[in-house]
PDB file of C-alpha atoms in Angstrom:
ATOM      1  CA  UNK D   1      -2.343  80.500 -31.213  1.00 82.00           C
ATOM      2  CA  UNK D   2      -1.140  83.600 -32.215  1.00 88.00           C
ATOM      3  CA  UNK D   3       2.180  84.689 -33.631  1.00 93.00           C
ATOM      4  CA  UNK D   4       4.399  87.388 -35.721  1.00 95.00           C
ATOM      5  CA  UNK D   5       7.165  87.113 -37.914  1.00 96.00           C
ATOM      6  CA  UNK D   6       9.715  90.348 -38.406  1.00 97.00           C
ATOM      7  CA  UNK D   7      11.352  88.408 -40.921  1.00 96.00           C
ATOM      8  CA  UNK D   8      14.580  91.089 -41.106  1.00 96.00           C
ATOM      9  CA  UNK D   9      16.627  91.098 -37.794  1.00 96.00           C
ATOM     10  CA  UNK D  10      18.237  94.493 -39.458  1.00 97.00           C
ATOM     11  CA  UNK D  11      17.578  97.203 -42.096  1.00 98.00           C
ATOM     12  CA  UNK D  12      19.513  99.764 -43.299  1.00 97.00           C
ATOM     13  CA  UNK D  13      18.098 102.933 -45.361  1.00 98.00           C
ATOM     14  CA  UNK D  14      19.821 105.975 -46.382  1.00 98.00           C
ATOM     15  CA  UNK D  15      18.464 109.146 -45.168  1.00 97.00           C
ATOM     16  CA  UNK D  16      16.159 110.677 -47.362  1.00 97.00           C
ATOM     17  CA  UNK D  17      14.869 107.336 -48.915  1.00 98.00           C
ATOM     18  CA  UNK D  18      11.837 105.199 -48.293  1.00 97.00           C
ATOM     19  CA  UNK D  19      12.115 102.493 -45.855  1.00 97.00           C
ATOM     20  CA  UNK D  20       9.547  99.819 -44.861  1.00 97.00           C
ATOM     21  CA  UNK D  21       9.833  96.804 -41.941  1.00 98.00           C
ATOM     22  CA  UNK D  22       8.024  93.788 -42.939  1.00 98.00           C
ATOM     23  CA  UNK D  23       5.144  92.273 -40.479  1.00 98.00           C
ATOM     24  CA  UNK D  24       3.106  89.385 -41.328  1.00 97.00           C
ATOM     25  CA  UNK D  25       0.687  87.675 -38.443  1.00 96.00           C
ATOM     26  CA  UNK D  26      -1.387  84.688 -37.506  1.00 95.00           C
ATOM     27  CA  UNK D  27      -4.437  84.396 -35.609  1.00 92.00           C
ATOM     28  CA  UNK D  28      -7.681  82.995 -35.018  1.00 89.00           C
ATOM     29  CA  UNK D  29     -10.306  85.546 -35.834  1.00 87.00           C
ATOM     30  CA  UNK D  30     -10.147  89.804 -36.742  1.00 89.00           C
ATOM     31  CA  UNK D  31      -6.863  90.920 -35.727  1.00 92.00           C
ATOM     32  CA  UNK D  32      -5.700  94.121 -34.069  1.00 94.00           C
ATOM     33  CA  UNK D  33      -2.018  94.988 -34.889  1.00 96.00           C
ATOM     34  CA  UNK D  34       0.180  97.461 -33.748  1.00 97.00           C
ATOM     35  CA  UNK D  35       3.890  98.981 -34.412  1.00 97.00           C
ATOM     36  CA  UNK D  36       5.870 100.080 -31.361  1.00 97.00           C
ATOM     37  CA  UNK D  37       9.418 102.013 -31.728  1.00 97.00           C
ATOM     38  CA  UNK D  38      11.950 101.236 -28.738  1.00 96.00           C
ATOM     39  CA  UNK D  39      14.970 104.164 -28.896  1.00 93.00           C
ATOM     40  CA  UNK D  40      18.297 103.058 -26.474  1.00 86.00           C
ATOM     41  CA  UNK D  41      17.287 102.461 -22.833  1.00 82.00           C
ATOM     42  CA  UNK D  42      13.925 103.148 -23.309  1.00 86.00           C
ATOM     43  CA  UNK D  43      10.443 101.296 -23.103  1.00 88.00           C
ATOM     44  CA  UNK D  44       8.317 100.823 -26.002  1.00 93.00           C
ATOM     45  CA  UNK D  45       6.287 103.618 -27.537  1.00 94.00           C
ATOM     46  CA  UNK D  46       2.787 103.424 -29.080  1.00 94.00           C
ATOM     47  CA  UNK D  47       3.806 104.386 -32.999  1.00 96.00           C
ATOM     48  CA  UNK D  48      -0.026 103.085 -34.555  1.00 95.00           C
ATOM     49  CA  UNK D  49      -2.680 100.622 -34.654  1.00 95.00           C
ATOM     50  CA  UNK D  50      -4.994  98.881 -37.263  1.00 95.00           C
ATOM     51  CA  UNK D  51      -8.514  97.630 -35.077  1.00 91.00           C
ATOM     52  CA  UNK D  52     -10.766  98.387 -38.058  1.00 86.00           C
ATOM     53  CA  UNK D  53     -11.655 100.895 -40.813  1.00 86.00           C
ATOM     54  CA  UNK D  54      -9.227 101.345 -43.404  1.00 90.00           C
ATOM     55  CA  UNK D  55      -7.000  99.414 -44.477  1.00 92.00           C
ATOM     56  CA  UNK D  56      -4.177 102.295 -44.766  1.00 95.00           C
ATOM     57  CA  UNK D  57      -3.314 103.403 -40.962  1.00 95.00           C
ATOM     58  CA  UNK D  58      -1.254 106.424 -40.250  1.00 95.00           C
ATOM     59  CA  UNK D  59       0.867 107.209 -36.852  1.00 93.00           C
ATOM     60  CA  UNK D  60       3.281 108.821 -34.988  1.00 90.00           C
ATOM     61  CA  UNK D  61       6.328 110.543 -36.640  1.00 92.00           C
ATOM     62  CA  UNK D  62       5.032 110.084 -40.157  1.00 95.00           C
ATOM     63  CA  UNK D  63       5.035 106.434 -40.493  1.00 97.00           C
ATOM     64  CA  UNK D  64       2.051 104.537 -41.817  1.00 97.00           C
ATOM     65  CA  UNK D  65       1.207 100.769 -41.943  1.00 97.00           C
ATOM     66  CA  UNK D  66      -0.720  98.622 -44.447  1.00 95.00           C
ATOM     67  CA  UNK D  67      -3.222  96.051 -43.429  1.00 95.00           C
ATOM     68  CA  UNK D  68      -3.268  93.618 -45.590  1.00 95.00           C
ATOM     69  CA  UNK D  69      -5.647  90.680 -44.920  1.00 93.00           C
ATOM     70  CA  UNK D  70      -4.955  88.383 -47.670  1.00 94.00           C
ATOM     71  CA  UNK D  71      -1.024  88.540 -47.241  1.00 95.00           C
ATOM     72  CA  UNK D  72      -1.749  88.649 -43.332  1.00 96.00           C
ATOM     73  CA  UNK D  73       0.619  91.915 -43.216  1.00 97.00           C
ATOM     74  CA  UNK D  74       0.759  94.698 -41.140  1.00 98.00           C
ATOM     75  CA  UNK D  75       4.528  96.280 -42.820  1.00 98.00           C
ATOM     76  CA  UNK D  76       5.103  99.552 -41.482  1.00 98.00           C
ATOM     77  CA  UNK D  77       6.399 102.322 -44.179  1.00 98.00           C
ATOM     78  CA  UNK D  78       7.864 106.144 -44.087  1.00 97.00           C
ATOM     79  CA  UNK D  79       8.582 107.942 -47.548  1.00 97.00           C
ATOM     80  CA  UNK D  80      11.899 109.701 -46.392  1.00 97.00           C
ATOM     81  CA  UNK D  81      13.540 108.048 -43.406  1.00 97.00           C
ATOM     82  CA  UNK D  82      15.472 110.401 -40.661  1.00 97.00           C
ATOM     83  CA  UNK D  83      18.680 109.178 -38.968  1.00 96.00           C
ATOM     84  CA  UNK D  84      16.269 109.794 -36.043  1.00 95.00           C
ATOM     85  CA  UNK D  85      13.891 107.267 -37.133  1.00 96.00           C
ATOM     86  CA  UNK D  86      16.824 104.638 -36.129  1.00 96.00           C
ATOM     87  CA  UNK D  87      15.914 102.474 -33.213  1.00 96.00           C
ATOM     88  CA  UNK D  88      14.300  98.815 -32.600  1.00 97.00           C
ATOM     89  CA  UNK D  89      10.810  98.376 -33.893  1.00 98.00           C
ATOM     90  CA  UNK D  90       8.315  95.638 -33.403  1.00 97.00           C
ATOM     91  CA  UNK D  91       4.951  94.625 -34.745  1.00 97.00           C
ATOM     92  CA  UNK D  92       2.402  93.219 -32.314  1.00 96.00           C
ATOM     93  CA  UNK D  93      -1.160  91.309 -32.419  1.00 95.00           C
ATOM     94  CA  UNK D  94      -3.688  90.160 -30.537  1.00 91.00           C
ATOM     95  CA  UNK D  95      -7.166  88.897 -31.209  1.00 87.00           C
ATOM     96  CA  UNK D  96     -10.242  88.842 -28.590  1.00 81.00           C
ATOM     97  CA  UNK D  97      -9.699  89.188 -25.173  1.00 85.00           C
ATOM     98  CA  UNK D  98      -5.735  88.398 -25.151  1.00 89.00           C
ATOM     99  CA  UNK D  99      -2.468  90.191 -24.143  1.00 92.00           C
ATOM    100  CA  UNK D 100      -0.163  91.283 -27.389  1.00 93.00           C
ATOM    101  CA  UNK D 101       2.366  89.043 -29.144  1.00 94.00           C
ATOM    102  CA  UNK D 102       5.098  90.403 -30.264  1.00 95.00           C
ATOM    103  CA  UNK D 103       7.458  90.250 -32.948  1.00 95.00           C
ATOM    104  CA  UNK D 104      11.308  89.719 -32.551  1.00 96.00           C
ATOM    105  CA  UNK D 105      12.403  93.124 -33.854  1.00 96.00           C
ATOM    106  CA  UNK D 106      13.704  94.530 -36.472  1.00 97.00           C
ATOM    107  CA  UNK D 107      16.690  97.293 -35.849  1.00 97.00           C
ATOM    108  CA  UNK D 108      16.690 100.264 -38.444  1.00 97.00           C
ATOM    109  CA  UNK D 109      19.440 101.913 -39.314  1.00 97.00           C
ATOM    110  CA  UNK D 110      19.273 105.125 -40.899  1.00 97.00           C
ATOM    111  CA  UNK D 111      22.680 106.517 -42.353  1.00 96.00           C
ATOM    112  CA  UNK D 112      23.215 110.141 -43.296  1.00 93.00           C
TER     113      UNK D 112
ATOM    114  CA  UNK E   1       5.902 112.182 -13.580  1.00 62.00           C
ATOM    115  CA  UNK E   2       5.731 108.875 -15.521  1.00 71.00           C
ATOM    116  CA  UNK E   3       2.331 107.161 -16.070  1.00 92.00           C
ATOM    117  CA  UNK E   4       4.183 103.650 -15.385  1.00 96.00           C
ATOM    118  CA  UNK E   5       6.809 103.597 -12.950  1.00 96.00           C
ATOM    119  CA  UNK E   6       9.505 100.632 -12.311  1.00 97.00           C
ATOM    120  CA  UNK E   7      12.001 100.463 -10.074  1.00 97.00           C
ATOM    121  CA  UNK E   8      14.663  99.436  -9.789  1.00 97.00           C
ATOM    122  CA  UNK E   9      15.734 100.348 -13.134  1.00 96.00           C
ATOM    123  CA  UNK E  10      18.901  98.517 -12.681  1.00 97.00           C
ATOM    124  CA  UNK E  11      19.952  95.912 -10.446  1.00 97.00           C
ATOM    125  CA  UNK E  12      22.358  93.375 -10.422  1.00 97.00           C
ATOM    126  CA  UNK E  13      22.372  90.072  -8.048  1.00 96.00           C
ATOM    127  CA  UNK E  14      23.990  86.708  -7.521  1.00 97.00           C
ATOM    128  CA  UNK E  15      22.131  83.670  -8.712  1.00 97.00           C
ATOM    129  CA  UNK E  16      19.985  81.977  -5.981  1.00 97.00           C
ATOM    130  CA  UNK E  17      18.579  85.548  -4.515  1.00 97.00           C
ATOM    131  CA  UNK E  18      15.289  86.360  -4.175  1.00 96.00           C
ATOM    132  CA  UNK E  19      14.423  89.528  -6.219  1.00 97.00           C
ATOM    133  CA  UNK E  20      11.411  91.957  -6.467  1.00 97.00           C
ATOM    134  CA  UNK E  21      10.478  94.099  -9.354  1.00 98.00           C
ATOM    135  CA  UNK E  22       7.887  96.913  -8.556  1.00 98.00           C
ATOM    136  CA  UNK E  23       5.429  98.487 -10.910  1.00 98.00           C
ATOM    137  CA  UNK E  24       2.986 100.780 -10.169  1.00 97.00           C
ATOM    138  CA  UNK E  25       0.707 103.392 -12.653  1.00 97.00           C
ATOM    139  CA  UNK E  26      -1.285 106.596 -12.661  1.00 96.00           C
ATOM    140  CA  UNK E  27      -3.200 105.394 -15.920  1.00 94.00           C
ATOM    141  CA  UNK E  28      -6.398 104.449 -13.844  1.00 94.00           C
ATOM    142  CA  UNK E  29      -5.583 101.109 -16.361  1.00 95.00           C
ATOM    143  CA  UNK E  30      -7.218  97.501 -14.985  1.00 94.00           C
ATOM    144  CA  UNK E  31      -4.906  95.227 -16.710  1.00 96.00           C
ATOM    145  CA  UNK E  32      -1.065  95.680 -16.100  1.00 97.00           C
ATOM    146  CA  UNK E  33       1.668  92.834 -17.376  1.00 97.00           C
ATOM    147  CA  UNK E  34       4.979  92.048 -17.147  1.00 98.00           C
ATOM    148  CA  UNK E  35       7.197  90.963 -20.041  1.00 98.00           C
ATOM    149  CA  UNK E  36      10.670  89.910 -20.654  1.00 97.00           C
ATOM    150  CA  UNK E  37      12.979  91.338 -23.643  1.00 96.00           C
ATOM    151  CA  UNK E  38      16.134  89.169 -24.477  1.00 94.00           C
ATOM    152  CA  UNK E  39      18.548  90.209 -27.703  1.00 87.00           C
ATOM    153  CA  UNK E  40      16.675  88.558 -30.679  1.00 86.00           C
ATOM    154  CA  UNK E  41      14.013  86.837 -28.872  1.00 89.00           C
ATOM    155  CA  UNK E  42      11.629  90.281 -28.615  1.00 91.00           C
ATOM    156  CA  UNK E  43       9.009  90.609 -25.832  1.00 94.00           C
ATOM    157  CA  UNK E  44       7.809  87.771 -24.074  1.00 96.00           C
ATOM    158  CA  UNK E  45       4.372  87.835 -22.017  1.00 96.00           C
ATOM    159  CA  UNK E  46       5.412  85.776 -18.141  1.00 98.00           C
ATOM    160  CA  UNK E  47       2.070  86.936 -16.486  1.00 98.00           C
ATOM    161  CA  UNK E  48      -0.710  89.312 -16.841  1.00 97.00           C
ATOM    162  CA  UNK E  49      -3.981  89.998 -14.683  1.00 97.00           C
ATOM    163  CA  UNK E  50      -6.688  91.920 -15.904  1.00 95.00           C
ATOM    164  CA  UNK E  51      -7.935  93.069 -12.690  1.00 94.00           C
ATOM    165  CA  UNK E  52      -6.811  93.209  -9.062  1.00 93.00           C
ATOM    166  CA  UNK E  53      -8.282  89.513  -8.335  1.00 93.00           C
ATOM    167  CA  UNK E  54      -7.258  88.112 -11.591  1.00 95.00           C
ATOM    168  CA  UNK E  55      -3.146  86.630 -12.364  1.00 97.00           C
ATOM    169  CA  UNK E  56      -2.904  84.792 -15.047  1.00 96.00           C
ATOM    170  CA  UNK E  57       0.251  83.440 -16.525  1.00 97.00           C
ATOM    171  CA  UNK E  58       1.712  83.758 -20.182  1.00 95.00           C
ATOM    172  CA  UNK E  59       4.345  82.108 -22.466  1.00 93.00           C
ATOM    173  CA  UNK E  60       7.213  81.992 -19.491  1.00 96.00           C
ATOM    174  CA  UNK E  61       6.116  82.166 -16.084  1.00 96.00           C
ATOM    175  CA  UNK E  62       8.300  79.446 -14.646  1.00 95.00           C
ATOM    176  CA  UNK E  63      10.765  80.970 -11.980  1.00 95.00           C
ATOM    177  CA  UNK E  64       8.762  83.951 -11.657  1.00 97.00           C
ATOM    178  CA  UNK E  65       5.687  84.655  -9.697  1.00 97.00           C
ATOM    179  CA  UNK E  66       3.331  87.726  -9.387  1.00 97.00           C
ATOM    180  CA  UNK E  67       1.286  90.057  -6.621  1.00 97.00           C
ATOM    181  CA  UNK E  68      -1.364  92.037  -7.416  1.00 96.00           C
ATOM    182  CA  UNK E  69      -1.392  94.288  -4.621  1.00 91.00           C
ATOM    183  CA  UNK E  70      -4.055  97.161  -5.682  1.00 94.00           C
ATOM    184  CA  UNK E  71      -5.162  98.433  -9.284  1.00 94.00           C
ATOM    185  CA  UNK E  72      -2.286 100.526  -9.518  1.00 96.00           C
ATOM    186  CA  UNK E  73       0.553  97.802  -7.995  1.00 97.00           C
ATOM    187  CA  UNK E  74       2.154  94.701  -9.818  1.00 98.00           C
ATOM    188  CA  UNK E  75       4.966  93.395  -8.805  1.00 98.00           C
ATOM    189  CA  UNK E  76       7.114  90.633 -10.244  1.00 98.00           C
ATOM    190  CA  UNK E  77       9.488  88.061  -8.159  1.00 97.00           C
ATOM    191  CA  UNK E  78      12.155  85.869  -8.752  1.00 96.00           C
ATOM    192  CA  UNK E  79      12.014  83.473  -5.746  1.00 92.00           C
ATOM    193  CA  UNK E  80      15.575  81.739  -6.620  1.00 96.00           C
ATOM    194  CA  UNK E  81      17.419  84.114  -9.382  1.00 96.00           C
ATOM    195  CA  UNK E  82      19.157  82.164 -12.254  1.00 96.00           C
ATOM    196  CA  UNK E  83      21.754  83.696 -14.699  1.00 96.00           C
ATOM    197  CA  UNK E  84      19.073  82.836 -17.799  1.00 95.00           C
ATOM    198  CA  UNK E  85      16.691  85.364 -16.102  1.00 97.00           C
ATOM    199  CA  UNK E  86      19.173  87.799 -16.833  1.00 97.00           C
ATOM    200  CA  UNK E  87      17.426  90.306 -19.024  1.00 97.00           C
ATOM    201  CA  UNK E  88      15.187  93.824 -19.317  1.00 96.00           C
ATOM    202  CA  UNK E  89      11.681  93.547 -18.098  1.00 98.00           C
ATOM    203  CA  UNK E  90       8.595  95.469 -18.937  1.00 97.00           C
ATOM    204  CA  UNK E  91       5.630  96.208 -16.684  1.00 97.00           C
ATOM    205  CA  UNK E  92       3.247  97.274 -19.037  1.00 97.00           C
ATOM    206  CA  UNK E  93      -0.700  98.765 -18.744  1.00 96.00           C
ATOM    207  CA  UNK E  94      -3.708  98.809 -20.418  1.00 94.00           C
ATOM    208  CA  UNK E  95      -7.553  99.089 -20.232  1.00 90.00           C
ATOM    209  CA  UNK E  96      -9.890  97.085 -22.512  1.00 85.00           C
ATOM    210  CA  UNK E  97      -8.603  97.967 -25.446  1.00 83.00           C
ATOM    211  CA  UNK E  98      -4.942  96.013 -26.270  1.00 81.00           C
ATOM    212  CA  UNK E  99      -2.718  99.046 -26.279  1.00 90.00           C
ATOM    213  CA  UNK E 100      -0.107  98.712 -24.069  1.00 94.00           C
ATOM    214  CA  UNK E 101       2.006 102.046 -22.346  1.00 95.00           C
ATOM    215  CA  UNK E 102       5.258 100.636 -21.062  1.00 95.00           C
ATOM    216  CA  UNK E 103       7.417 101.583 -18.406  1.00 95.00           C
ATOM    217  CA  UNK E 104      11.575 102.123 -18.818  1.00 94.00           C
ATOM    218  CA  UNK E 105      12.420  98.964 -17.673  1.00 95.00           C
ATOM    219  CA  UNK E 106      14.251  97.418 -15.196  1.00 97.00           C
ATOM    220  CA  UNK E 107      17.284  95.645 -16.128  1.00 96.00           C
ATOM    221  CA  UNK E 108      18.294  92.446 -13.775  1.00 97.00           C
ATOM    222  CA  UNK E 109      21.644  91.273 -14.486  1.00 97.00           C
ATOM    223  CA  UNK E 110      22.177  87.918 -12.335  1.00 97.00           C
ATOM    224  CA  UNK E 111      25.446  86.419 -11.669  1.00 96.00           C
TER     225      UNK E 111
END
C-alpha cells in the first residue's frame, strides 16, 4: 500500500529565512511525488513533481523539492520564504496505475 | 472559465437528505475523482473512474456513491447524509499521467 507522512502539522518561518516541509513516502515500486499548495477557500494547486531525472526538482513560486530515494523523501524547500508563501501544503504519491495519496498537511506560517 | 467546475460550492443540509455534488471539466481529462478533506486528516480518495465506463472506489466510499454521466460529468451522492460527512470535497481530473487539477470545492455542512 502506499502512504505519506507530513510529520509537522505546523511550521513557522520568519520572512526572509529558509523554510523546508518534511515528506517521506512508501510504496511498492518507482514513485512519482508531488507538492500541492492549498491558499484559504481554495482547491489545491500543482506546485511540482519528481517522475524521473534528477533528483533536485524545481516548481512554482521558487520552491524546489529533493528526491531522496534512500531516506524515501520528497521535503519541499524555498531559500527566503514570503508571508505569501503561507498556506496548507501537502506531499502526494502514487506508483503505477493508481490515484494519489496524500499527506495530512502541513500549515506554514510565514511572519513578517 | 474554470477547467473544473463544482457546484454547489456551499451547501448545508439536515442529516438523512439525499445530496448531489456535480463536477464537470473542460480539460478533455479521462479520469476525474472525488476526495474528501477533513481538519488534520488531509485528502482522502472515496471513488475514482478512469474512464466513462469505469467507477472504482477508494479508501472511503461507504455512504457515498458515484455517476459517471459523460467524460466531462462526475457526480458524487450522499443517499442518506450523516453529520460525519460533514466536510470539503474535491472533484479532481487527470489524464494518464497522476497530476491532478482540482476544483474549489464544495463544502457540505450536515446537521
Amino acid at each position: 500500500a502506499q502512504s505519506v507522512a507530513q510529520p509537522e502539522d505546523q511550521v513557522n518561518v520568519a520572512e526572509g529565512n529558509p523554510l523546508t516541509v518534511k515528506c517521506t513516502y512508501s510504496v511498492s515500486g518507482n514513485p512519482y511525488l508531488f507538492w500541492y499548495v492549498q491558499y484559504p477557500n481554495r482547491g489545491l494547486q500543482f506546485l511540482l513533481k519528481y517522475i524521473t531525472g534528477d533528483n533536485l526538482v524545481k516548481g512554482s513560486y521558487g520552491f524546489e523539492a529533493e528526491f531522496n530515494k534512500s531516506q524515501t523523501s520528497f521535503h519541499l524547500k524555498k531559500p527566503s520564504a514570503l508571508v505569501s508563501d503561507s498556506a496548507l501544503y501537502f506531499c502526494a504519491v502514487n506508483s503505477g496505475n493508481t490515484p494519489l495519496v496524500f499527506g495530512k498537511g502541513t500549515r506554514l506560517s510565514v511572519i513578517a | 472559465d474554470a477547467d473544473v467546475t463544482q457546484t454547489p460550492r456551499n451547501r448545508i443540509t439536515k442529516t438523512g437528505k439525499r445530496i448531489m455534488l456535480e463536477c464537470s471539466q473542460t480539460k478533455g481529462h479521462d479520469r476525474m475523482y472525488w476526495y474528501r478533506q477533513d481538519p488534520g486528516l488531509g485528502l482522502r480518495l472515496i471513488y475514482y473512474s478512469f474512464d466513462v465506463k469505469d467507477i472504482n472506489k477508494g479508501e472511503i466510499s461507504d455512504g457515498y456513491s458515484v455517476s459517471r454521466q459523460a467524460q466531462a460529468k462526475f457526480s458524487l451522492s450522499l443517499e442518506s447524509a450523516i453529520p460525519n460527512q460533514t466536510a470539503l470535497y474535491f472533484c479532481a481530473t487527470s489524464d494518464a499521467t497522476p497530476e491532478l487539477f482540482f476544483g474549489e470545492g464544495s463544502r457540505l455542512t450536515v446537521l
